[in-house]
mmCIF file of C-alpha atoms in Angstrom:
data_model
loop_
_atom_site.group_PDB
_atom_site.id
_atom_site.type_symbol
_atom_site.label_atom_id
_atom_site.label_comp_id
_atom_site.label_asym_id
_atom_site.label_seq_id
_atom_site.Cartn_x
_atom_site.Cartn_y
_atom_site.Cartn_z
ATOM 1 C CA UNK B 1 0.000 0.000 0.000
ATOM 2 C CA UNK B 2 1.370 3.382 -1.056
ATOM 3 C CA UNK B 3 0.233 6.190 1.370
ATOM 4 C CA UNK B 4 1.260 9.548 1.833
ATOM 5 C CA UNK B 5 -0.488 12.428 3.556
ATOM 6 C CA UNK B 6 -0.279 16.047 2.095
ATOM 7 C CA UNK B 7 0.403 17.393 5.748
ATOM 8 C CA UNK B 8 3.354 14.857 6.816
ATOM 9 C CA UNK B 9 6.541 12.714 4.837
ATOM 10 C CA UNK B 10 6.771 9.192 4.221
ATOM 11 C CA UNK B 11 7.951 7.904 7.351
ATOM 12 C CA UNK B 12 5.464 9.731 9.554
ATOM 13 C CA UNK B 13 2.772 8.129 6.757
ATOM 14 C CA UNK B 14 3.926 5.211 7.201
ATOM 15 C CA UNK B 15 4.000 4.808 11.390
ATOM 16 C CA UNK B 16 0.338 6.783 11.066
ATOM 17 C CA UNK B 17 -0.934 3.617 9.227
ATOM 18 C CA UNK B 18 0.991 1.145 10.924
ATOM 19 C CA UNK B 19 0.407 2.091 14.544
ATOM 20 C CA UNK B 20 -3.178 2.408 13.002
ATOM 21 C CA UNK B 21 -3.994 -1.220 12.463
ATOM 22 C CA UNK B 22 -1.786 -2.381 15.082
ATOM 23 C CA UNK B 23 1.392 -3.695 13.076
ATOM 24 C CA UNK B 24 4.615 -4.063 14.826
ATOM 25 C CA UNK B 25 8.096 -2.454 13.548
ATOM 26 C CA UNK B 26 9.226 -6.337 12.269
ATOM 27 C CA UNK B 27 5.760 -6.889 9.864
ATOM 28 C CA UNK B 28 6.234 -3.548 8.073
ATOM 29 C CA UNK B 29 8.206 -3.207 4.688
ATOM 30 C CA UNK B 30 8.734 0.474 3.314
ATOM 31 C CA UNK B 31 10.613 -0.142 0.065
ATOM 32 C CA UNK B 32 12.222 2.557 -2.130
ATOM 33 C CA UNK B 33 14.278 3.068 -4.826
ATOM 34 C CA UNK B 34 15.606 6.819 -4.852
ATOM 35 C CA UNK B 35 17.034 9.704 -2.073
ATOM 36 C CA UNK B 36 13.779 10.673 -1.241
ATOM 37 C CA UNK B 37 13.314 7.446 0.648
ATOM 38 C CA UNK B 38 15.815 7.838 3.297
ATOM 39 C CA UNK B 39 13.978 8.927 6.070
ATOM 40 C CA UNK B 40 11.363 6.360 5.902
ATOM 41 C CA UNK B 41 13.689 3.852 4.958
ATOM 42 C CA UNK B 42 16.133 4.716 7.775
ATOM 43 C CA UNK B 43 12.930 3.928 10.631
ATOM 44 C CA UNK B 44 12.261 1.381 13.138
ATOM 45 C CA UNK B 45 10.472 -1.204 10.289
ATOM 46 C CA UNK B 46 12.268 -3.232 7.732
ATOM 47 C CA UNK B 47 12.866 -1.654 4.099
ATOM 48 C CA UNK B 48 14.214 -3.394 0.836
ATOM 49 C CA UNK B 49 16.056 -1.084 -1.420
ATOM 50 C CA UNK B 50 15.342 -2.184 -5.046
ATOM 51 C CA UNK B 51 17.887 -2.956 -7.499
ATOM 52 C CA UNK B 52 17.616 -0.025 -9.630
ATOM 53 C CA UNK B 53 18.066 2.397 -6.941
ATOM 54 C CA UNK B 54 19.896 5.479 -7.600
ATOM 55 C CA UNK B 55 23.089 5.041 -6.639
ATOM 56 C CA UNK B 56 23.245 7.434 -4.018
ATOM 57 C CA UNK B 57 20.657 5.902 -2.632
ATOM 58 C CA UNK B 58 22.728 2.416 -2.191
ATOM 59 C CA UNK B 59 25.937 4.137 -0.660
ATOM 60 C CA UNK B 60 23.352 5.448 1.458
ATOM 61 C CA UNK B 61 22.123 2.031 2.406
ATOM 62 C CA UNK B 62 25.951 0.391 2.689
ATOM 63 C CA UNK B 63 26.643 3.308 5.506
ATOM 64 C CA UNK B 64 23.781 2.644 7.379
ATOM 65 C CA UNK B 65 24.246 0.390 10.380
ATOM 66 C CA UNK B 66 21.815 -2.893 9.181
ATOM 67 C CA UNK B 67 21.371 -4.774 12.388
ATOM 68 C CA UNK B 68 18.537 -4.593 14.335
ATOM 69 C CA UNK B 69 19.557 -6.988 17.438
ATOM 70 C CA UNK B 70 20.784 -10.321 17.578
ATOM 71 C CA UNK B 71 18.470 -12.901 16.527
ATOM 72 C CA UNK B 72 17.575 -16.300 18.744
ATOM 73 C CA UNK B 73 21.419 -17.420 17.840
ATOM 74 C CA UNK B 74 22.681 -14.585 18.640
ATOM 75 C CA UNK B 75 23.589 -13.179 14.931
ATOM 76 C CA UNK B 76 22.363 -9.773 13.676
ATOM 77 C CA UNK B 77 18.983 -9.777 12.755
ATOM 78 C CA UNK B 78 19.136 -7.379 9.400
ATOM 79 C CA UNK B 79 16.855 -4.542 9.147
ATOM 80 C CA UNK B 80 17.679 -3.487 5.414
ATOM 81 C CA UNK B 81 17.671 -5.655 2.149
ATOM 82 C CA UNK B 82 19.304 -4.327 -0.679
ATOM 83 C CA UNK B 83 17.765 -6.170 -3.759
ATOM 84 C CA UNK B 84 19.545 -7.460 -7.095
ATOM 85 C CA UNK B 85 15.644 -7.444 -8.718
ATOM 86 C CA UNK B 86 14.528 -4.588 -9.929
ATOM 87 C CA UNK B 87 10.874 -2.868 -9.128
ATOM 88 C CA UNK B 88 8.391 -4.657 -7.380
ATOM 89 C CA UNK B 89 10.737 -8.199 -8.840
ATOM 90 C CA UNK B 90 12.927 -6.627 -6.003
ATOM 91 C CA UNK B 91 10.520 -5.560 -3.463
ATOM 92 C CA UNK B 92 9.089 -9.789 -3.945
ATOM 93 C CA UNK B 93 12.782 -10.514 -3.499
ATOM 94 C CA UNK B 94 13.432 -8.583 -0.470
ATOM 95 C CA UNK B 95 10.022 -9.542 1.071
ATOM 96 C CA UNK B 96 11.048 -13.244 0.530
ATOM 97 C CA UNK B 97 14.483 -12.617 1.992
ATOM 98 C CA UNK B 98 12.556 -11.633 5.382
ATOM 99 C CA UNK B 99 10.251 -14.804 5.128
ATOM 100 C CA UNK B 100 7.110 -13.152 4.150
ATOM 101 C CA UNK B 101 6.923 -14.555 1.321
ATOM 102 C CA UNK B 102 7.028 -18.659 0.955
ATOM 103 C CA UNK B 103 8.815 -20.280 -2.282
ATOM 104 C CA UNK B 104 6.952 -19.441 -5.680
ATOM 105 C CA UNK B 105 5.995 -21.969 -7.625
ATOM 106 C CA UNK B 106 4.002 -21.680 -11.379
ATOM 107 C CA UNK B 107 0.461 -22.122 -11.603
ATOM 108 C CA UNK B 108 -0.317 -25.824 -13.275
#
């Protein structure tokens, strides 16, 4: 879902909805693909960069510190995918990479 309000940015859009229907940090995705993104993709929730970002964007996404707490065995838990798909074949890649999304398999 794509939602931004006229009065606010993306990120404050985005925690408006989420804290609306009662999603945690860990079940929301904001996904981007340009410099503009930054500040939503820089919150508390998970974000998948695409694979045709603008490059600024991904040395943006290589500074940013990607671990959001060690997981059950202790590794970091990442917070940020940067995908090799591009457009939504990236944000399906990145949403699969956090386990949202089961293995695809072709309609018989």
């Amino acid at each position: 879902v794509d939602v931004v309000s006229d009065c606010a940015g993306k990120l404050e859009s985005l925690e408006y909805v989420r804290q609306s229907v009662g999603v945690s940090h860990g079940r929301c995705v904001a996904c981007g693909d340009s410099g503009n993104d930054t500040l939503m993709l820089g919150g508390e929730n998970r974000a998948i960069i695409v694979g045709n970002a603008q490059p600024a964007l991904m040395d943006w996404a290589t500074a940013q510190d990607n671990c959001d707490g060690p997981d059950a065995a202790g590794r970091c838990e990442r917070r940020m995918y940067l995908a090799k798909d591009r457009e939504a074949k990236g944000i399906l890649e990145g949403l699969k990479a956090f386990g949202f999304l089961g293995p695809f398999t072709e309609p018989a």
